[in-house]
């Protein structure tokens, strides 16, 4: 059996029995690394990474179970998107497995995430990394890994989120409430290169808004986005970021969704984004060649109702790949 | 006790205690056939048929429990629709009961459906048949029964559905994934006389889309319908079909709904139709004199959350009757 | 320990441990009456009253558990509303506790509600009373108490509700289906001073619509409100009422919500109002100086799904306070 | 249509379609009063009465929905009890329907219960009345009705319950916590003629135990019953009561069950009775000719988990009828 | 890739990533057939077969999802049984996958089951077949397959079940209510060679009991088993059957469990067997060299509460293997 | 306001409104430290400590929410235990609040637990500490704190648990699978001074059993305990430990319960202990003067079904206090 190429990773815990045919389901299409022999990375388009970490979440969360839950839910989706007449099966997508975890040492868990992203950028730099969290703390680690691999890359953040995620690092450490602060304070991403869409209601304290303004962070509240149209807001965000940065990293915190459509995101709220708006937004972002990485975080599948959120998350991932497929068309 | 008029049917398993008064609830208004004496069909407007069959469903389903679940839910609805100032109690609606089932012989179950529709068309041809499924396989049987009774009737299909239901008959047989293919291949309905509204996302494989195009099937995706407005799309569909066919048969697969509003439809998805859009669409269709039959299928009440879907289904049925009441006004 | 100032009330069953800081959560901000010493009412802006009564509900309800459920849910909300850049912590809000209940004597329960409102208007007339029900029967009692304290005040009712609540008093008594009839027949509020937004579908019988028309009650159905825009409808309602009445009492029956967004309101229905529409409407109403009292009723937290409704209710209450904060700005 | 014989009652809200055959299900076997023509009471053995009242419950309860829930659950039971080789279909059982309710007047609700029992004892005194509650307040009313019809009948109470139900009448009124106190203080039943089985743990306050001892009430705690064997305890209870009273009225508060087996009884607790123990106990009691009436109370079907409690309640009712069938054998 | 050895079977839909180590979990220990190269059957002790069929169930069931649900639940169990100090990892167990299904042709589904068992007995006759259903109709097919492979084998049935499963074949066909009748009427198993443990309450009609007596079927009701001790009853059953038959086939219908411990078995009932009794019984049966095949049926994982039933089913399977490991010790 | 006496602790997040009366509920009886003025510890019998920590759990857990969940559930219990005729209100119990948490630094969280126990032993050494976890990792910290305060105290562990909790410290760190190993390897408790009751089935790997035997750890499996009677086993355990140790620390991992009675303990299993057995065991242990500390761990209230587990946990705590009340009687 081949040595697994990443020391920080383990293979996915299970492998679907793939029936290769004309009309695949998503679980039959996404590949894993072969048990024996070497992997040919040359024609891989997208690599999927699971980060089963949520002990760094402020409130108790089982977002650690999300990567496997999304893998199981792939079975309900075909690769063909009728809205855009695009078949994703033209892309080659490889599931790398999950970052290794330590039960009581969160720092080690985070280090594995940084290193896995860094290694990936070195082993197969041409692929688009798509990460399935885990809680939002991992976004800071993923972007740090990216920065380590490509130090001169100016990275911007397109964030779909009900929250700023700008809480105080000293009090919380690298938790799911602090990744954006972490990135700004560590100099990895500039405040002005962050663009948040989805803030609304009573879910951010005033001092964080003040901080956001001080560092020049850009944001459009959900209420404003709804009035202007989510598509137009996303277009503007991408346009603005593209003028400044080399790479747009897109992070989707599932709590951006209205809580009735994202009940498994423990911090989702009433009045949030609808799934059809999110799919539209993410597809659109996928079409931009500046968007070179994506993650989906803060989905605790044990809290789901009728698989609403887990299916929305898979659809979000596939919507991004749809946009990706349309690039240059 | 009178012999029941249909050999393929059994009476509803229970009968509401009817309190006839000025302001009835739906369960007090809808009648059953009298235990003794003959039924006078002359002033009946609508006949309701239950088809408690779902063992022909691809994935396990208890849609067989839907007819009784809808009957129980009638209790939560009055006959008066304040949106249109229409009181349905002016219509006379009779619940015929359910088609007889066989536990292990699906063909017999289906034959009873064909025959029940055929008989109904002969016994009380002036009534509008409204069928409560069961899974979507029954739509093929209901239309075949209609065709048998009226062989020269050109029948078109107005389908609200997330799926084409065009899967391969040889592989699946007359299952819930194949009714439209079944109708086309058997020559009962022409491909061009099918109009599907609600397809979207990653829930249809590409080869079925190719087949649909080959047979001239018409469809508007959910995304497009949302952009153009569901009402305008429905108006166009009815106009186009009315130019060609004698009878429009309307089938509502409850999985057309967004999964958060139709959780009991096992194949409902994120990004689907909202209930208010569906009610509007079905009311509108009800006003067209071409629409002469309707069914509601693929609702498994055991999977419901807070009665969301079962109440939406009853509302859909009553919305159609509202449209019917407005005909010629 | 100080005698509690209201004989009809008991303190809240529990008290949050308040951490006074720059960025409070709602539960840290809302105060209770001190255990010892006198209360200084002079700078109190809003008083909150719980009415844990639902044995007067037509169908079985545990809306009696709502006041405590909302108090517990305060913990999930900060005081800062980013949509309007308003921090509620500038307001001083005091939780008075709950009206005393009798297990088998509904009349006594109702009398306590009337007296509590009357007393409040006398002890701290400058505060805005905000009541957390309880079923809708209490709205009649609250307004009667208001009227007793201020007999020359002409009171209008702005009602967000799926129902008229005009059922026959003789048959039902002061139940949750009769408060508006109760107010009209007792001469407390004129029919023409009631403005209902949210009626729709098959949830009101025809004779009540006839009665509503006879007494000149004003209403805009949900369907019409959606077409015209909820904001424009609310603006018109407030404008019309403000021309005639001294005080607009706003009552929000949570069953006005679509059942998927308000599952804990036992009579919520498919096709109802969305939460974002309700928040917008209530914020807008809050900005009007005529709106001088509010209640939120008919939320049975034991029927909730994923806290959808309880969080929507807290958000509704905070949206009103946001509007209040914007008055005169 | 025949006038219904009881002014205090309404027919059951629905009627099962009865298929009379060799091997009936319980819902096919239990009869209702004919729509037309007179009822022949002479060969009726048992009459069933529903009391859909729970607004007299201390904590919010939907036990009012229990009578219909039990009627629906009859469908899952055959009439044949293989444990005892007894077929209940030899008994003739008639469902009288439900006592009429008033939404806001609990006294009227209770009066109907008293009168319905009194009337029943006069119209068909030879039948065994079996009542489906409703909350436990109704037991006081049922026994008062019995006493009114047969003033010289000394009535004892065999109570399966986690609680004494001896709370203070002045504070609570005729609520579900007070029926036994009510019966004792009104002189309807002597304290010494009450025999309670199932008390345990921390669910009764000390002062009630003191009161129970003062009035000579007999009880065996669940812990003691488990050690001695439930059967032996029930045998002793019946023996002791039979020596003193003419009629043993058996009341089963479903909260006597362990909460994992009776989750729909809101006050059921850990450490309670198992269902197999309860069925054994009730069957045994049924064999005693002194046991002449039974009720089942405090089951709120909206709180059930997987129908555990509602099925246990039907089994309890049928176990009693099994015992009844064995009398004199 | 090797052709799969059975035409009637498909590989399991997914494969666990096996970490071979000293202390395996069950999912790491059970093997599947290698993707390439031949299978060496010589040292295989037990073969597992999934039968994802439940459209032959009388009431709607998703027992078809049980084989995969059990495979997923293996992850929660280690191979070491501390009660008996037995480590199952000494056994070699191979998961053969699932029988192929047809959506609308139940007869074909059943034929695949017969043939799969027959083939297995020929390809690796020394292994113990352990089947994961599916509904109870499959037991008739499995035993017929066994009989076809070994026509002179006298087969007895040790059945743990709440029901006789002796319903009329003509009415129901080969459904989940008829397998024992099917075996008896087809001459595959003699009535006297069937031993049922677990019948109780009101869940069997009298005529089936009469039939059972006529054909000499043996049974001990749950009530009697509880009084005599389940172990003693199982010992007697095995002793009696062993005197007459060559092979004891053990079938466990999960509805034998008390419904609170087996909520996912749709026909489980109050008063049924406890899990600890079932584990004891099955371990004991496993120790008998006459018991040469086992199945577990009628578990619909979509109805489970907190994984109670699915974990009980895996524990039942492992208990049998524990008994098997103790043979000859 | 008084400075809180413990730097490692925060007050309970909320305080019940205490109604001091003759017949208190548990939430009215248990006190908190006064907001102002000094605490008089002299007549305090028991101190309660919450440890809202579960990020040290191997599988994701919200056991951190247990302390507040238990506090809320106190409301359902009176202080009087009718099984033993003991009223707990004679004891004085003080709730100290919760240990301070850090989101991403588990070591700090654990240090606070050690220090809180150590401080408690110094500030009020005569009180019995009763801790509400949190996951099982905290037991190691609590006992280490005890040992620090009283270095010459030989401490034994009476453990009710399905698991050994002896996993490898190097791999897992101080997680919920390692506390007993942690205590043994750190020399805090001797292997022979640990007595485990409740191990059973397939939930411990063989190598841990080997380790347990090597260090002389004592245990009785659940199966054996059931055969010998739980009481007799507990008596023996206490007797054996009392001969060797000064202090018996009792730890109850709620996963010792059968999963149907302890569904909120994520690792509870089929075949576990019944609640009535656990209450009996813990009451008995409470009577022993050697038992000087107790904890209840691994209860994740978000996974509960119908409050089964949370109520069982409160009952367990009160059962211990019942035993405590009986000491010396």
PDB file of C-alpha atoms in Angstrom, chain A residues 168-283:
ATOM      1  CA  UNK A 168     -10.558  39.443  20.755  1.00  0.00           C
ATOM      2  CA  UNK A 169      -7.742  36.950  20.203  1.00  0.00           C
ATOM      3  CA  UNK A 170      -6.300  37.313  23.676  1.00  0.00           C
ATOM      4  CA  UNK A 171      -9.520  36.246  25.353  1.00  0.00           C
ATOM      5  CA  UNK A 172     -10.536  33.503  22.970  1.00  0.00           C
ATOM      6  CA  UNK A 173      -7.394  32.280  21.254  1.00  0.00           C
ATOM      7  CA  UNK A 174      -7.706  30.906  17.726  1.00  0.00           C
ATOM      8  CA  UNK A 175     -11.409  30.037  18.115  1.00  0.00           C
ATOM      9  CA  UNK A 176     -14.317  30.142  15.685  1.00  0.00           C
ATOM     10  CA  UNK A 177     -15.071  33.746  16.683  1.00  0.00           C
ATOM     11  CA  UNK A 178     -11.656  35.148  15.866  1.00  0.00           C
ATOM     12  CA  UNK A 179     -10.315  33.975  12.462  1.00  0.00           C
ATOM     13  CA  UNK A 180     -10.640  37.295  10.665  1.00  0.00           C
ATOM     14  CA  UNK A 181      -9.040  39.167  13.571  1.00  0.00           C
ATOM     15  CA  UNK A 182      -6.343  36.525  13.585  1.00  0.00           C
ATOM     16  CA  UNK A 183      -5.625  37.033   9.896  1.00  0.00           C
ATOM     17  CA  UNK A 184      -5.566  40.807  10.213  1.00  0.00           C
ATOM     18  CA  UNK A 185      -3.459  40.964  13.379  1.00  0.00           C
ATOM     19  CA  UNK A 186      -0.956  38.450  12.035  1.00  0.00           C
ATOM     20  CA  UNK A 187      -0.597  40.511   8.877  1.00  0.00           C
ATOM     21  CA  UNK A 188      -1.773  37.648   6.697  1.00  0.00           C
ATOM     22  CA  UNK A 189      -4.703  39.567   5.250  1.00  0.00           C
ATOM     23  CA  UNK A 190      -5.300  43.314   5.303  1.00  0.00           C
ATOM     24  CA  UNK A 191      -8.500  44.600   6.857  1.00  0.00           C
ATOM     25  CA  UNK A 192      -9.404  46.355   3.654  1.00  0.00           C
ATOM     26  CA  UNK A 193      -9.066  43.060   1.763  1.00  0.00           C
ATOM     27  CA  UNK A 194     -11.916  41.446   3.725  1.00  0.00           C
ATOM     28  CA  UNK A 195     -15.428  41.685   2.278  1.00  0.00           C
ATOM     29  CA  UNK A 196     -18.262  40.378   4.445  1.00  0.00           C
ATOM     30  CA  UNK A 197     -21.776  39.746   3.145  1.00  0.00           C
ATOM     31  CA  UNK A 198     -24.592  38.661   5.431  1.00  0.00           C
ATOM     32  CA  UNK A 199     -24.229  40.549   8.728  1.00  0.00           C
ATOM     33  CA  UNK A 200     -27.592  41.436  10.206  1.00  0.00           C
ATOM     34  CA  UNK A 201     -29.712  41.777  13.286  1.00  0.00           C
ATOM     35  CA  UNK A 202     -28.449  41.500  16.845  1.00  0.00           C
ATOM     36  CA  UNK A 203     -25.575  39.073  16.390  1.00  0.00           C
ATOM     37  CA  UNK A 204     -22.525  41.333  16.478  1.00  0.00           C
ATOM     38  CA  UNK A 205     -21.544  43.652  19.276  1.00  0.00           C
ATOM     39  CA  UNK A 206     -20.900  47.287  18.585  1.00  0.00           C
ATOM     40  CA  UNK A 207     -17.199  47.297  19.463  1.00  0.00           C
ATOM     41  CA  UNK A 208     -16.473  44.806  16.703  1.00  0.00           C
ATOM     42  CA  UNK A 209     -18.218  47.020  14.175  1.00  0.00           C
ATOM     43  CA  UNK A 210     -16.027  49.852  15.377  1.00  0.00           C
ATOM     44  CA  UNK A 211     -12.937  47.690  14.970  1.00  0.00           C
ATOM     45  CA  UNK A 212     -14.072  46.632  11.489  1.00  0.00           C
ATOM     46  CA  UNK A 213     -14.421  50.262  10.491  1.00  0.00           C
ATOM     47  CA  UNK A 214     -11.023  51.078  11.928  1.00  0.00           C
ATOM     48  CA  UNK A 215      -9.235  48.437   9.864  1.00  0.00           C
ATOM     49  CA  UNK A 216     -11.189  49.326   6.746  1.00  0.00           C
ATOM     50  CA  UNK A 217     -13.031  46.029   6.517  1.00  0.00           C
ATOM     51  CA  UNK A 218     -15.787  46.108   3.927  1.00  0.00           C
ATOM     52  CA  UNK A 219     -19.268  44.703   4.488  1.00  0.00           C
ATOM     53  CA  UNK A 220     -22.798  44.758   3.189  1.00  0.00           C
ATOM     54  CA  UNK A 221     -25.500  43.799   5.663  1.00  0.00           C
ATOM     55  CA  UNK A 222     -28.044  41.153   4.738  1.00  0.00           C
ATOM     56  CA  UNK A 223     -30.811  43.757   4.748  1.00  0.00           C
ATOM     57  CA  UNK A 224     -28.914  45.916   2.307  1.00  0.00           C
ATOM     58  CA  UNK A 225     -27.920  42.918   0.194  1.00  0.00           C
ATOM     59  CA  UNK A 226     -31.567  41.886  -0.046  1.00  0.00           C
ATOM     60  CA  UNK A 227     -32.556  45.376  -1.154  1.00  0.00           C
ATOM     61  CA  UNK A 228     -29.810  45.655  -3.746  1.00  0.00           C
ATOM     62  CA  UNK A 229     -29.952  42.014  -4.841  1.00  0.00           C
ATOM     63  CA  UNK A 230     -27.435  39.471  -3.658  1.00  0.00           C
ATOM     64  CA  UNK A 231     -25.984  39.005  -7.127  1.00  0.00           C
ATOM     65  CA  UNK A 232     -25.213  42.664  -7.588  1.00  0.00           C
ATOM     66  CA  UNK A 233     -23.567  42.805  -4.177  1.00  0.00           C
ATOM     67  CA  UNK A 234     -21.409  39.773  -4.914  1.00  0.00           C
ATOM     68  CA  UNK A 235     -20.413  41.180  -8.271  1.00  0.00           C
ATOM     69  CA  UNK A 236     -19.310  44.386  -6.632  1.00  0.00           C
ATOM     70  CA  UNK A 237     -17.401  42.564  -3.902  1.00  0.00           C
ATOM     71  CA  UNK A 238     -15.474  40.499  -6.416  1.00  0.00           C
ATOM     72  CA  UNK A 239     -14.783  43.488  -8.578  1.00  0.00           C
ATOM     73  CA  UNK A 240     -13.453  45.524  -5.650  1.00  0.00           C
ATOM     74  CA  UNK A 241     -11.330  42.711  -4.268  1.00  0.00           C
ATOM     75  CA  UNK A 242     -10.002  41.721  -7.676  1.00  0.00           C
ATOM     76  CA  UNK A 243      -8.595  45.174  -8.127  1.00  0.00           C
ATOM     77  CA  UNK A 244      -6.384  44.757  -5.102  1.00  0.00           C
ATOM     78  CA  UNK A 245      -5.598  41.146  -4.378  1.00  0.00           C
ATOM     79  CA  UNK A 246      -4.069  38.216  -6.218  1.00  0.00           C
ATOM     80  CA  UNK A 247      -6.202  35.556  -4.650  1.00  0.00           C
ATOM     81  CA  UNK A 248      -9.734  35.732  -3.322  1.00  0.00           C
ATOM     82  CA  UNK A 249     -10.317  33.100  -0.681  1.00  0.00           C
ATOM     83  CA  UNK A 250     -14.044  32.489  -0.267  1.00  0.00           C
ATOM     84  CA  UNK A 251     -15.311  31.308   3.103  1.00  0.00           C
ATOM     85  CA  UNK A 252     -18.918  30.309   3.649  1.00  0.00           C
ATOM     86  CA  UNK A 253     -19.996  30.155   7.253  1.00  0.00           C
ATOM     87  CA  UNK A 254     -23.228  28.204   7.028  1.00  0.00           C
ATOM     88  CA  UNK A 255     -24.701  30.400   9.753  1.00  0.00           C
ATOM     89  CA  UNK A 256     -25.174  33.046   7.060  1.00  0.00           C
ATOM     90  CA  UNK A 257     -28.327  31.134   6.200  1.00  0.00           C
ATOM     91  CA  UNK A 258     -31.678  31.874   7.702  1.00  0.00           C
ATOM     92  CA  UNK A 259     -31.978  29.490  10.637  1.00  0.00           C
ATOM     93  CA  UNK A 260     -34.933  27.698   9.063  1.00  0.00           C
ATOM     94  CA  UNK A 261     -32.781  26.803   6.066  1.00  0.00           C
ATOM     95  CA  UNK A 262     -29.562  26.240   8.025  1.00  0.00           C
ATOM     96  CA  UNK A 263     -30.666  24.798  11.367  1.00  0.00           C
ATOM     97  CA  UNK A 264     -27.462  22.786  11.737  1.00  0.00           C
ATOM     98  CA  UNK A 265     -25.388  25.954  11.857  1.00  0.00           C
ATOM     99  CA  UNK A 266     -25.716  26.603  15.594  1.00  0.00           C
ATOM    100  CA  UNK A 267     -25.371  30.359  15.157  1.00  0.00           C
ATOM    101  CA  UNK A 268     -27.730  30.768  12.219  1.00  0.00           C
ATOM    102  CA  UNK A 269     -30.470  33.287  12.879  1.00  0.00           C
ATOM    103  CA  UNK A 270     -33.909  34.401  11.765  1.00  0.00           C
ATOM    104  CA  UNK A 271     -33.733  36.847   8.884  1.00  0.00           C
ATOM    105  CA  UNK A 272     -30.636  35.298   7.285  1.00  0.00           C
ATOM    106  CA  UNK A 273     -29.854  34.474   3.674  1.00  0.00           C
ATOM    107  CA  UNK A 274     -32.016  32.035   1.718  1.00  0.00           C
ATOM    108  CA  UNK A 275     -30.385  29.004   0.110  1.00  0.00           C
ATOM    109  CA  UNK A 276     -31.278  30.080  -3.414  1.00  0.00           C
ATOM    110  CA  UNK A 277     -29.517  33.405  -2.766  1.00  0.00           C
ATOM    111  CA  UNK A 278     -26.454  31.633  -1.422  1.00  0.00           C
ATOM    112  CA  UNK A 279     -26.262  29.224  -4.372  1.00  0.00           C
ATOM    113  CA  UNK A 280     -26.530  32.138  -6.783  1.00  0.00           C
ATOM    114  CA  UNK A 281     -23.839  34.056  -4.915  1.00  0.00           C
ATOM    115  CA  UNK A 282     -21.409  31.176  -4.753  1.00  0.00           C
ATOM    116  CA  UNK A 283     -21.911  30.183  -8.384  1.00  0.00           C
TER     117      UNK A 283
END
